[in-house]
Amino acid sequence: MSAPPAAQTSRAPGAAFIFKKALISALVALVLFSLMIGVRTEAGPQGQLIYWTRFGDLAAMVATVFGGSIVFELLRQWWGPVGTIRVVPPAVQSTLSLAGRLIAPVLLVFTFLVPVIFYNERYILDLGILVLTYVMLGWGLNVVVGLAGLLDLGYVAFYAVGAYSYALLATNFGLSFWICLPLAGILAAFWGVLLGFPVLRLRGDYLAIVTLAFGEIIRLVLLNWQSVTGGPNGVTGIPRPTLFGIPLSAGDDGLAAILGIEYSPTHRIVFLFYIILALALLTNWVTIRLRRLPIGRAWEALREDEVACRALGINTTTTKLTAFATGAMFGGFAGAFFATRQGFISPESFTFHESALVLAIVVLGGMGSQLGVALAALAMIGGFELFRGLDQYRMLVFGMAMVLLMIWRPRGLIGHRAPTVFLKHNQAISSDLVKEGHG
Amino acid sequence: MSGDHILSVDRLSMRFGGIVAVNDLSFNAERRKITALIGPNGAGKTTVFNCITGFYKPTSGAMRLVHDDGHAIRLERLNDFRISKLARVARTFQNIRLFPGMTALENLMVAQHNALMRASGLTFLGLIGAPSWRNAEQAAIDLARTWLDRIGLLDRADEAAGNLPYGDQRRLEIARAMCTKPALLCLDEPAAGLNARESAALSELLLSIRTDHGTSILLIEHDMSVVMEISDHVVVMDHGVKIAEGTPQQIRDDPKVIAAYLGTDEEEAIAVMESGT
């Protein structure tokens, strides 16, 4: 760490400022904690309310905040402004950029090898499938939020449509997974267009509210339309996927028997792992291709400036609808996979929490960045599992990690934008210039 | 001379509630000529532009655009993006509206959206990388490269548009409009904020667009040196009505125009005019 420049210290706030700030922090802490810590209430043996005061704990807490605030300010002065690139020596920077280029292929190869390395660790395989499902969902939502700049808080609706499409088609009509998969995608895309029409005129907060409501409507319909969806009981006995019609079961017609190897339930898990990997990579490939096609550029142009798009003769209506439909289609694929993996689905799996999680992955990853979304999904889902040992502090640690990340990288892990076409050199565009969209 | 009009605006009116922004305005823009629309601030020039380019629906009046092949289009019946797509009217904005997070080249590629959309078979041919799509994409890049060269931005093609200096952004916006291959190019104050050297370069660019590409230009401008140098025909507006029309020389000597710009009140202006004739 190099010494902070002299100009910095001269502009540094004085002792009075630090003291004032600490005093304000302590006051806020006093107000906040006076009821939370200062008074403890409990139900007595006869059900009456008993309470006692803990002013000692409260005083300790407020003192900690006061001292902590002073220490924090002093540290900030010593540290200098956060986020200056000049601090990092060029050698480290070039190493970092090399690592940045290598991280995607290394991750891809590693993902391919996960079932080989962790063949005997069912937990890791299951976690891998979960992470890949969210990677796929994140990439799907990235088309809508990251590229087209339309804030969609009801993405889980398309996940649900895909899952229920497969579950109902398979259990009622006996259609196989591989036939239902495209159908689920098409149905979800159809619902995406249906949602798209009423929200075309909306922007920003209004768009977010309507999509949020749409997600809830789908869930409530699934919950209450008992005769078709089974209501809160969900759909059970959803068939597992087959390998060209060969089931991965222990029976005589199973894959293990045909290959003449000993049956193991892990075969199916590995099979599922590669299915979701293939689906996720398909999503990635299609999105990367679309970005370089006129439709993808129109999405990004729409995010940058809608009025200019109209002046250039771009039909903003169909452009928005295709973004909704494309994102929804990938959500539908992921939903069909979810149904076949679980074997059982119910409306409980499709709450707003899922939408929020997927959106958090997209925002955390850096809107529009494929690699960023994949890393964010790994961090969000995998990291959440990593902190499992911390019990009830898990949410706290996780929340703090996210706040810190947003302070240091406000535009997500990978905030810069890669151009879709270039003449001479492909240089990344700083996140300061890229718009976040109006909705 | 009077026969070949690319754009005929006939008794155009635009009201916003009780405010009359444009009142019964009629003028013509000649084919392959530069027509300037001038007037003091708040005269209603940009409102006229917004009506022509489909951003506003006029309260009354007709706007007729005749393409080179004689095909006539009623602009007041089209709206939104169709003006640019079907009538081939392109525009730039008073406050620059580029796509700041996209490169200069990408900006010019977005402008060719409709042509590229057809070439990519509504995305499906493009998704499988069909040769016809590849050729069309290369042609689009070549067109963009030509324009970047024309406006002197070939070296900065891969830089974000938002990072370019102001004058370059102005020229890039004109190039982007030209990439839609327009029949009529509407420029809203293209010289605003440019220094004298940049203004001169802009005049040269606009003259070459008119002469080399045969594109008709409709121009709003406050910079009189640009207007007087390049316009073939000038229409002067004040308070939503046309107060004068003619060649730059005629306009320069018109007392009503001088009065409008100097802010003289009406009687005085008439007095000035009468004494002049």
PDB file of C-alpha atoms in Angstrom, chain B:
ATOM      1  CA  MET B   1     -37.858  25.293 -60.181  1.00  0.00           C
ATOM      2  CA  SER B   2     -41.142  25.394 -58.338  1.00  0.00           C
ATOM      3  CA  GLY B   3     -42.323  21.988 -59.515  1.00  0.00           C
ATOM      4  CA  ASP B   4     -40.014  19.510 -57.782  1.00  0.00           C
ATOM      5  CA  HIS B   5     -40.793  19.555 -54.093  1.00  0.00           C
ATOM      6  CA  ILE B   6     -39.720  16.664 -51.915  1.00  0.00           C
ATOM      7  CA  LEU B   7     -41.739  17.967 -48.995  1.00  0.00           C
ATOM      8  CA  SER B   8     -44.854  20.102 -49.096  1.00  0.00           C
ATOM      9  CA  VAL B   9     -46.176  21.291 -45.771  1.00  0.00           C
ATOM     10  CA  ASP B  10     -49.701  22.586 -46.167  1.00  0.00           C
ATOM     11  CA  ARG B  11     -51.501  24.612 -43.483  1.00  0.00           C
ATOM     12  CA  LEU B  12     -49.835  22.764 -40.614  1.00  0.00           C
ATOM     13  CA  SER B  13     -51.091  23.623 -37.127  1.00  0.00           C
ATOM     14  CA  MET B  14     -50.056  22.195 -33.802  1.00  0.00           C
ATOM     15  CA  ARG B  15     -51.738  23.103 -30.527  1.00  0.00           C
ATOM     16  CA  PHE B  16     -50.801  22.003 -27.037  1.00  0.00           C
ATOM     17  CA  GLY B  17     -53.918  22.681 -25.000  1.00  0.00           C
ATOM     18  CA  GLY B  18     -54.476  26.383 -25.423  1.00  0.00           C
ATOM     19  CA  ILE B  19     -51.024  27.133 -26.749  1.00  0.00           C
ATOM     20  CA  VAL B  20     -50.646  27.401 -30.489  1.00  0.00           C
ATOM     21  CA  ALA B  21     -47.094  26.345 -31.268  1.00  0.00           C
ATOM     22  CA  VAL B  22     -47.479  26.259 -35.042  1.00  0.00           C
ATOM     23  CA  ASN B  23     -50.249  28.161 -36.775  1.00  0.00           C
ATOM     24  CA  ASP B  24     -51.275  27.509 -40.355  1.00  0.00           C
ATOM     25  CA  LEU B  25     -47.762  27.051 -41.663  1.00  0.00           C
ATOM     26  CA  SER B  26     -47.177  26.220 -45.311  1.00  0.00           C
ATOM     27  CA  PHE B  27     -43.846  25.825 -47.047  1.00  0.00           C
ATOM     28  CA  ASN B  28     -42.070  23.586 -49.514  1.00  0.00           C
ATOM     29  CA  ALA B  29     -38.672  21.959 -49.479  1.00  0.00           C
ATOM     30  CA  GLU B  30     -37.115  21.397 -52.857  1.00  0.00           C
ATOM     31  CA  ARG B  31     -35.530  18.171 -53.941  1.00  0.00           C
ATOM     32  CA  ARG B  32     -31.737  17.989 -53.646  1.00  0.00           C
ATOM     33  CA  LYS B  33     -31.668  21.412 -52.039  1.00  0.00           C
ATOM     34  CA  ILE B  34     -30.961  22.659 -48.553  1.00  0.00           C
ATOM     35  CA  THR B  35     -33.932  24.374 -46.980  1.00  0.00           C
ATOM     36  CA  ALA B  36     -33.322  26.231 -43.734  1.00  0.00           C
ATOM     37  CA  LEU B  37     -35.963  26.919 -41.144  1.00  0.00           C
ATOM     38  CA  ILE B  38     -34.925  29.830 -38.963  1.00  0.00           C
ATOM     39  CA  GLY B  39     -36.511  32.033 -36.368  1.00  0.00           C
ATOM     40  CA  PRO B  40     -36.025  33.285 -32.825  1.00  0.00           C
ATOM     41  CA  ASN B  41     -36.189  30.923 -29.861  1.00  0.00           C
ATOM     42  CA  GLY B  42     -39.692  29.599 -29.231  1.00  0.00           C
ATOM     43  CA  ALA B  43     -40.812  30.273 -32.805  1.00  0.00           C
ATOM     44  CA  GLY B  44     -42.019  26.675 -33.190  1.00  0.00           C
ATOM     45  CA  LYS B  45     -39.250  25.345 -35.437  1.00  0.00           C
ATOM     46  CA  THR B  46     -38.595  22.192 -33.438  1.00  0.00           C
ATOM     47  CA  THR B  47     -42.344  21.552 -33.185  1.00  0.00           C
ATOM     48  CA  VAL B  48     -42.516  21.594 -36.987  1.00  0.00           C
ATOM     49  CA  PHE B  49     -39.636  19.100 -37.024  1.00  0.00           C
ATOM     50  CA  ASN B  50     -41.359  16.868 -34.536  1.00  0.00           C
ATOM     51  CA  CYS B  51     -44.490  16.883 -36.680  1.00  0.00           C
ATOM     52  CA  ILE B  52     -42.558  16.043 -39.832  1.00  0.00           C
ATOM     53  CA  THR B  53     -40.608  13.224 -38.161  1.00  0.00           C
ATOM     54  CA  GLY B  54     -43.635  11.703 -36.475  1.00  0.00           C
ATOM     55  CA  PHE B  55     -42.891  12.555 -32.857  1.00  0.00           C
ATOM     56  CA  TYR B  56     -46.016  14.754 -32.703  1.00  0.00           C
ATOM     57  CA  LYS B  57     -49.308  14.236 -34.450  1.00  0.00           C
ATOM     58  CA  PRO B  58     -50.275  17.630 -35.933  1.00  0.00           C
ATOM     59  CA  THR B  59     -53.613  19.120 -34.908  1.00  0.00           C
ATOM     60  CA  SER B  60     -54.403  19.873 -38.530  1.00  0.00           C
ATOM     61  CA  GLY B  61     -52.701  20.236 -41.874  1.00  0.00           C
ATOM     62  CA  ALA B  62     -51.040  18.001 -44.419  1.00  0.00           C
ATOM     63  CA  MET B  63     -47.428  17.023 -45.078  1.00  0.00           C
ATOM     64  CA  ARG B  64     -46.684  15.394 -48.398  1.00  0.00           C
ATOM     65  CA  LEU B  65     -43.373  13.706 -49.139  1.00  0.00           C
ATOM     66  CA  VAL B  66     -42.617  12.713 -52.730  1.00  0.00           C
ATOM     67  CA  HIS B  67     -39.801  10.241 -53.310  1.00  0.00           C
ATOM     68  CA  ASP B  68     -37.551  10.327 -56.357  1.00  0.00           C
ATOM     69  CA  ASP B  69     -39.658   7.648 -58.065  1.00  0.00           C
ATOM     70  CA  GLY B  70     -42.765   9.812 -57.753  1.00  0.00           C
ATOM     71  CA  HIS B  71     -44.205   7.796 -54.877  1.00  0.00           C
ATOM     72  CA  ALA B  72     -46.034  10.186 -52.545  1.00  0.00           C
ATOM     73  CA  ILE B  73     -46.473   9.650 -48.805  1.00  0.00           C
ATOM     74  CA  ARG B  74     -48.722  11.572 -46.442  1.00  0.00           C
ATOM     75  CA  LEU B  75     -46.527  12.006 -43.387  1.00  0.00           C
ATOM     76  CA  GLU B  76     -49.347  13.028 -41.032  1.00  0.00           C
ATOM     77  CA  ARG B  77     -50.840   9.556 -41.510  1.00  0.00           C
ATOM     78  CA  LEU B  78     -47.711   7.743 -40.391  1.00  0.00           C
ATOM     79  CA  ASN B  79     -46.421   7.789 -36.881  1.00  0.00           C
ATOM     80  CA  ASP B  80     -43.433   6.923 -34.792  1.00  0.00           C
ATOM     81  CA  PHE B  81     -40.742   4.750 -36.360  1.00  0.00           C
ATOM     82  CA  ARG B  82     -42.664   4.360 -39.647  1.00  0.00           C
ATOM     83  CA  ILE B  83     -41.698   7.872 -40.747  1.00  0.00           C
ATOM     84  CA  SER B  84     -38.092   6.810 -40.798  1.00  0.00           C
ATOM     85  CA  LYS B  85     -38.708   3.276 -42.030  1.00  0.00           C
ATOM     86  CA  LEU B  86     -41.252   3.882 -44.812  1.00  0.00           C
ATOM     87  CA  ALA B  87     -40.974   7.574 -45.683  1.00  0.00           C
ATOM     88  CA  ARG B  88     -37.182   7.556 -45.241  1.00  0.00           C
ATOM     89  CA  VAL B  89     -37.056  10.785 -43.267  1.00  0.00           C
ATOM     90  CA  ALA B  90     -34.081  10.847 -40.905  1.00  0.00           C
ATOM     91  CA  ARG B  91     -33.420  13.384 -38.198  1.00  0.00           C
ATOM     92  CA  THR B  92     -30.902  14.526 -35.660  1.00  0.00           C
ATOM     93  CA  PHE B  93     -31.671  16.143 -32.322  1.00  0.00           C
ATOM     94  CA  GLN B  94     -31.025  19.555 -30.840  1.00  0.00           C
ATOM     95  CA  ASN B  95     -29.450  17.891 -27.796  1.00  0.00           C
ATOM     96  CA  ILE B  96     -27.393  15.068 -29.227  1.00  0.00           C
ATOM     97  CA  ARG B  97     -29.016  11.664 -28.878  1.00  0.00           C
ATOM     98  CA  LEU B  98     -26.362   9.110 -29.667  1.00  0.00           C
ATOM     99  CA  PHE B  99     -26.121   5.733 -27.954  1.00  0.00           C
ATOM    100  CA  PRO B 100     -23.336   6.788 -25.563  1.00  0.00           C
ATOM    101  CA  GLY B 101     -22.434   3.291 -24.327  1.00  0.00           C
ATOM    102  CA  MET B 102     -22.016   1.909 -27.836  1.00  0.00           C
ATOM    103  CA  THR B 103     -19.044   2.522 -30.103  1.00  0.00           C
ATOM    104  CA  ALA B 104     -19.170   4.951 -33.012  1.00  0.00           C
ATOM    105  CA  LEU B 105     -19.256   1.958 -35.376  1.00  0.00           C
ATOM    106  CA  GLU B 106     -22.077   0.307 -33.442  1.00  0.00           C
ATOM    107  CA  ASN B 107     -24.093   3.539 -33.613  1.00  0.00           C
ATOM    108  CA  LEU B 108     -23.871   3.424 -37.385  1.00  0.00           C
ATOM    109  CA  MET B 109     -24.765  -0.290 -37.398  1.00  0.00           C
ATOM    110  CA  VAL B 110     -27.903   0.318 -35.325  1.00  0.00           C
ATOM    111  CA  ALA B 111     -28.935   2.918 -37.920  1.00  0.00           C
ATOM    112  CA  GLN B 112     -28.995   0.183 -40.567  1.00  0.00           C
ATOM    113  CA  HIS B 113     -31.322  -1.924 -38.422  1.00  0.00           C
ATOM    114  CA  ASN B 114     -34.175  -2.363 -40.875  1.00  0.00           C
ATOM    115  CA  ALA B 115     -31.973  -3.355 -43.805  1.00  0.00           C
ATOM    116  CA  LEU B 116     -29.952  -5.729 -41.629  1.00  0.00           C
ATOM    117  CA  MET B 117     -33.089  -7.187 -40.082  1.00  0.00           C
ATOM    118  CA  ARG B 118     -34.300  -8.183 -43.540  1.00  0.00           C
ATOM    119  CA  ALA B 119     -30.870  -9.568 -44.443  1.00  0.00           C
ATOM    120  CA  SER B 120     -30.724 -11.631 -41.257  1.00  0.00           C
ATOM    121  CA  GLY B 121     -34.041 -13.273 -42.128  1.00  0.00           C
ATOM    122  CA  LEU B 122     -35.610 -11.749 -39.011  1.00  0.00           C
ATOM    123  CA  THR B 123     -32.681 -13.050 -36.961  1.00  0.00           C
ATOM    124  CA  PHE B 124     -33.047 -16.728 -37.913  1.00  0.00           C
ATOM    125  CA  LEU B 125     -30.656 -16.702 -40.894  1.00  0.00           C
ATOM    126  CA  GLY B 126     -28.245 -14.654 -38.835  1.00  0.00           C
ATOM    127  CA  LEU B 127     -28.400 -17.074 -35.924  1.00  0.00           C
ATOM    128  CA  ILE B 128     -27.164 -19.948 -38.102  1.00  0.00           C
ATOM    129  CA  GLY B 129     -24.616 -17.659 -39.771  1.00  0.00           C
ATOM    130  CA  ALA B 130     -25.935 -17.943 -43.327  1.00  0.00           C
ATOM    131  CA  PRO B 131     -23.543 -16.606 -46.016  1.00  0.00           C
ATOM    132  CA  SER B 132     -26.140 -14.102 -47.268  1.00  0.00           C
ATOM    133  CA  TRP B 133     -26.243 -12.601 -43.776  1.00  0.00           C
ATOM    134  CA  ARG B 134     -22.468 -12.445 -43.530  1.00  0.00           C
ATOM    135  CA  ASN B 135     -22.288 -10.545 -46.807  1.00  0.00           C
ATOM    136  CA  ALA B 136     -24.993  -8.126 -45.722  1.00  0.00           C
ATOM    137  CA  GLU B 137     -23.235  -7.528 -42.412  1.00  0.00           C
ATOM    138  CA  GLN B 138     -19.936  -6.865 -44.176  1.00  0.00           C
ATOM    139  CA  ALA B 139     -21.684  -4.438 -46.527  1.00  0.00           C
ATOM    140  CA  ALA B 140     -23.169  -2.641 -43.530  1.00  0.00           C
ATOM    141  CA  ILE B 141     -19.757  -2.395 -41.870  1.00  0.00           C
ATOM    142  CA  ASP B 142     -18.317  -1.043 -45.127  1.00  0.00           C
ATOM    143  CA  LEU B 143     -21.017   1.610 -45.346  1.00  0.00           C
ATOM    144  CA  ALA B 144     -20.372   2.565 -41.729  1.00  0.00           C
ATOM    145  CA  ARG B 145     -16.634   2.704 -42.448  1.00  0.00           C
ATOM    146  CA  THR B 146     -17.243   4.994 -45.433  1.00  0.00           C
ATOM    147  CA  TRP B 147     -19.197   7.405 -43.281  1.00  0.00           C
ATOM    148  CA  LEU B 148     -16.708   7.278 -40.438  1.00  0.00           C
ATOM    149  CA  ASP B 149     -14.053   8.186 -42.978  1.00  0.00           C
ATOM    150  CA  ARG B 150     -16.175  11.039 -44.331  1.00  0.00           C
ATOM    151  CA  ILE B 151     -16.588  12.590 -40.888  1.00  0.00           C
ATOM    152  CA  GLY B 152     -12.967  11.940 -39.965  1.00  0.00           C
ATOM    153  CA  LEU B 153     -13.677   9.468 -37.190  1.00  0.00           C
ATOM    154  CA  LEU B 154     -12.225   6.311 -38.738  1.00  0.00           C
ATOM    155  CA  ASP B 155      -9.462   6.214 -36.132  1.00  0.00           C
ATOM    156  CA  ARG B 156     -11.946   6.457 -33.278  1.00  0.00           C
ATOM    157  CA  ALA B 157     -14.460   3.980 -34.686  1.00  0.00           C
ATOM    158  CA  ASP B 158     -14.070   1.595 -31.753  1.00  0.00           C
ATOM    159  CA  GLU B 159     -14.432   4.207 -29.046  1.00  0.00           C
ATOM    160  CA  ALA B 160     -17.623   4.724 -27.092  1.00  0.00           C
ATOM    161  CA  ALA B 161     -19.720   7.457 -28.672  1.00  0.00           C
ATOM    162  CA  GLY B 162     -20.158   9.097 -25.274  1.00  0.00           C
ATOM    163  CA  ASN B 163     -16.381   9.540 -25.033  1.00  0.00           C
ATOM    164  CA  LEU B 164     -16.034  11.526 -28.256  1.00  0.00           C
ATOM    165  CA  PRO B 165     -15.615  15.300 -28.229  1.00  0.00           C
ATOM    166  CA  TYR B 166     -18.759  17.356 -28.741  1.00  0.00           C
ATOM    167  CA  GLY B 167     -18.090  18.295 -32.361  1.00  0.00           C
ATOM    168  CA  ASP B 168     -17.398  14.675 -33.279  1.00  0.00           C
ATOM    169  CA  GLN B 169     -20.629  13.598 -31.629  1.00  0.00           C
ATOM    170  CA  ARG B 170     -22.537  16.134 -33.749  1.00  0.00           C
ATOM    171  CA  ARG B 171     -20.989  14.796 -36.945  1.00  0.00           C
ATOM    172  CA  LEU B 172     -21.483  11.194 -35.839  1.00  0.00           C
ATOM    173  CA  GLU B 173     -25.174  11.846 -35.332  1.00  0.00           C
ATOM    174  CA  ILE B 174     -25.421  13.182 -38.892  1.00  0.00           C
ATOM    175  CA  ALA B 175     -23.542  10.146 -40.197  1.00  0.00           C
ATOM    176  CA  ARG B 176     -25.869   7.877 -38.239  1.00  0.00           C
ATOM    177  CA  ALA B 177     -28.895   9.565 -39.802  1.00  0.00           C
ATOM    178  CA  MET B 178     -27.302   9.182 -43.249  1.00  0.00           C
ATOM    179  CA  CYS B 179     -26.769   5.454 -42.656  1.00  0.00           C
ATOM    180  CA  THR B 180     -30.545   5.003 -42.750  1.00  0.00           C
ATOM    181  CA  LYS B 181     -30.233   6.102 -46.427  1.00  0.00           C
ATOM    182  CA  PRO B 182     -32.792   8.893 -46.083  1.00  0.00           C
ATOM    183  CA  ALA B 183     -34.595  10.783 -48.831  1.00  0.00           C
ATOM    184  CA  LEU B 184     -34.955  13.787 -46.539  1.00  0.00           C
ATOM    185  CA  LEU B 185     -32.529  14.631 -43.766  1.00  0.00           C
ATOM    186  CA  CYS B 186     -33.821  16.875 -40.985  1.00  0.00           C
ATOM    187  CA  LEU B 187     -31.118  18.510 -38.876  1.00  0.00           C
ATOM    188  CA  ASP B 188     -32.044  20.293 -35.661  1.00  0.00           C
ATOM    189  CA  GLU B 189     -29.353  22.901 -34.953  1.00  0.00           C
ATOM    190  CA  PRO B 190     -26.358  20.889 -36.176  1.00  0.00           C
ATOM    191  CA  ALA B 191     -23.946  23.780 -35.611  1.00  0.00           C
ATOM    192  CA  ALA B 192     -24.978  24.478 -32.010  1.00  0.00           C
ATOM    193  CA  GLY B 193     -21.939  24.520 -29.764  1.00  0.00           C
ATOM    194  CA  LEU B 194     -19.420  24.238 -32.599  1.00  0.00           C
ATOM    195  CA  ASN B 195     -16.498  26.611 -33.027  1.00  0.00           C
ATOM    196  CA  ALA B 196     -15.907  28.493 -36.261  1.00  0.00           C
ATOM    197  CA  ARG B 197     -13.607  25.848 -37.743  1.00  0.00           C
ATOM    198  CA  GLU B 198     -16.007  23.031 -36.891  1.00  0.00           C
ATOM    199  CA  SER B 199     -18.917  25.032 -38.350  1.00  0.00           C
ATOM    200  CA  ALA B 200     -17.038  25.427 -41.599  1.00  0.00           C
ATOM    201  CA  ALA B 201     -16.344  21.683 -41.719  1.00  0.00           C
ATOM    202  CA  LEU B 202     -20.030  21.043 -41.035  1.00  0.00           C
ATOM    203  CA  SER B 203     -21.081  23.301 -43.920  1.00  0.00           C
ATOM    204  CA  GLU B 204     -18.768  21.393 -46.200  1.00  0.00           C
ATOM    205  CA  LEU B 205     -20.200  18.060 -45.019  1.00  0.00           C
ATOM    206  CA  LEU B 206     -23.794  19.179 -45.556  1.00  0.00           C
ATOM    207  CA  LEU B 207     -23.043  20.527 -49.033  1.00  0.00           C
ATOM    208  CA  SER B 208     -21.407  17.253 -49.973  1.00  0.00           C
ATOM    209  CA  ILE B 209     -24.393  15.296 -48.634  1.00  0.00           C
ATOM    210  CA  ARG B 210     -26.632  17.368 -50.861  1.00  0.00           C
ATOM    211  CA  THR B 211     -24.435  17.226 -53.942  1.00  0.00           C
ATOM    212  CA  ASP B 212     -22.894  13.759 -53.764  1.00  0.00           C
ATOM    213  CA  HIS B 213     -25.789  11.828 -52.279  1.00  0.00           C
ATOM    214  CA  GLY B 214     -28.674  13.830 -53.680  1.00  0.00           C
ATOM    215  CA  THR B 215     -30.248  13.920 -50.245  1.00  0.00           C
ATOM    216  CA  SER B 216     -32.564  16.829 -49.570  1.00  0.00           C
ATOM    217  CA  ILE B 217     -31.873  18.618 -46.306  1.00  0.00           C
ATOM    218  CA  LEU B 218     -34.187  20.491 -43.998  1.00  0.00           C
ATOM    219  CA  LEU B 219     -32.259  22.459 -41.433  1.00  0.00           C
ATOM    220  CA  ILE B 220     -32.994  24.379 -38.261  1.00  0.00           C
ATOM    221  CA  GLU B 221     -30.112  26.632 -37.394  1.00  0.00           C
ATOM    222  CA  HIS B 222     -29.265  29.706 -35.389  1.00  0.00           C
ATOM    223  CA  ASP B 223     -25.763  30.076 -36.751  1.00  0.00           C
ATOM    224  CA  MET B 224     -26.446  32.543 -39.569  1.00  0.00           C
ATOM    225  CA  SER B 225     -23.034  32.084 -41.144  1.00  0.00           C
ATOM    226  CA  VAL B 226     -23.888  28.446 -41.784  1.00  0.00           C
ATOM    227  CA  VAL B 227     -27.434  29.217 -42.921  1.00  0.00           C
ATOM    228  CA  MET B 228     -26.411  31.952 -45.327  1.00  0.00           C
ATOM    229  CA  GLU B 229     -23.541  29.944 -46.734  1.00  0.00           C
ATOM    230  CA  ILE B 230     -25.237  26.669 -47.553  1.00  0.00           C
ATOM    231  CA  SER B 231     -29.016  27.214 -47.792  1.00  0.00           C
ATOM    232  CA  ASP B 232     -30.758  27.306 -51.142  1.00  0.00           C
ATOM    233  CA  HIS B 233     -33.996  28.436 -49.589  1.00  0.00           C
ATOM    234  CA  VAL B 234     -34.809  29.949 -46.204  1.00  0.00           C
ATOM    235  CA  VAL B 235     -38.121  29.920 -44.337  1.00  0.00           C
ATOM    236  CA  VAL B 236     -38.417  32.283 -41.366  1.00  0.00           C
ATOM    237  CA  MET B 237     -40.835  31.571 -38.529  1.00  0.00           C
ATOM    238  CA  ASP B 238     -41.890  33.645 -35.554  1.00  0.00           C
ATOM    239  CA  HIS B 239     -44.563  32.825 -32.988  1.00  0.00           C
ATOM    240  CA  GLY B 240     -45.682  29.785 -34.950  1.00  0.00           C
ATOM    241  CA  VAL B 241     -46.269  31.515 -38.283  1.00  0.00           C
ATOM    242  CA  LYS B 242     -44.188  32.005 -41.381  1.00  0.00           C
ATOM    243  CA  ILE B 243     -43.064  35.589 -41.654  1.00  0.00           C
ATOM    244  CA  ALA B 244     -40.803  35.391 -44.664  1.00  0.00           C
ATOM    245  CA  GLU B 245     -39.424  33.034 -47.290  1.00  0.00           C
ATOM    246  CA  GLY B 246     -36.828  33.317 -50.008  1.00  0.00           C
ATOM    247  CA  THR B 247     -33.163  33.035 -50.909  1.00  0.00           C
ATOM    248  CA  PRO B 248     -30.592  33.804 -48.219  1.00  0.00           C
ATOM    249  CA  GLN B 249     -29.967  37.189 -49.834  1.00  0.00           C
ATOM    250  CA  GLN B 250     -33.641  38.111 -49.780  1.00  0.00           C
ATOM    251  CA  ILE B 251     -33.974  37.022 -46.152  1.00  0.00           C
ATOM    252  CA  ARG B 252     -30.934  38.943 -45.093  1.00  0.00           C
ATOM    253  CA  ASP B 253     -32.495  42.166 -46.359  1.00  0.00           C
ATOM    254  CA  ASP B 254     -36.041  41.493 -45.179  1.00  0.00           C
ATOM    255  CA  PRO B 255     -37.039  44.082 -42.531  1.00  0.00           C
ATOM    256  CA  LYS B 256     -39.619  41.741 -40.982  1.00  0.00           C
ATOM    257  CA  VAL B 257     -36.939  39.176 -40.321  1.00  0.00           C
ATOM    258  CA  ILE B 258     -34.620  41.764 -38.895  1.00  0.00           C
ATOM    259  CA  ALA B 259     -37.440  42.982 -36.665  1.00  0.00           C
ATOM    260  CA  ALA B 260     -38.225  39.471 -35.461  1.00  0.00           C
ATOM    261  CA  TYR B 261     -34.608  38.854 -34.568  1.00  0.00           C
ATOM    262  CA  LEU B 262     -34.021  42.216 -32.964  1.00  0.00           C
ATOM    263  CA  GLY B 263     -37.253  41.963 -30.997  1.00  0.00           C
ATOM    264  CA  THR B 264     -38.825  45.195 -32.343  1.00  0.00           C
ATOM    265  CA  ASP B 265     -42.545  45.419 -31.723  1.00  0.00           C
ATOM    266  CA  GLU B 266     -44.951  44.991 -34.575  1.00  0.00           C
ATOM    267  CA  GLU B 267     -45.876  48.564 -35.500  1.00  0.00           C
ATOM    268  CA  GLU B 268     -42.283  49.512 -35.551  1.00  0.00           C
ATOM    269  CA  ALA B 269     -41.478  46.517 -37.750  1.00  0.00           C
ATOM    270  CA  ILE B 270     -44.179  47.476 -40.202  1.00  0.00           C
ATOM    271  CA  ALA B 271     -42.922  51.012 -40.187  1.00  0.00           C
ATOM    272  CA  VAL B 272     -39.426  49.761 -40.906  1.00  0.00           C
ATOM    273  CA  MET B 273     -40.734  47.553 -43.682  1.00  0.00           C
ATOM    274  CA  GLU B 274     -42.778  50.342 -45.285  1.00  0.00           C
ATOM    275  CA  SER B 275     -39.945  52.739 -45.182  1.00  0.00           C
ATOM    276  CA  GLY B 276     -37.770  50.097 -46.814  1.00  0.00           C
ATOM    277  CA  THR B 277     -40.061  49.521 -49.799  1.00  0.00           C
TER     278      THR B 277
END
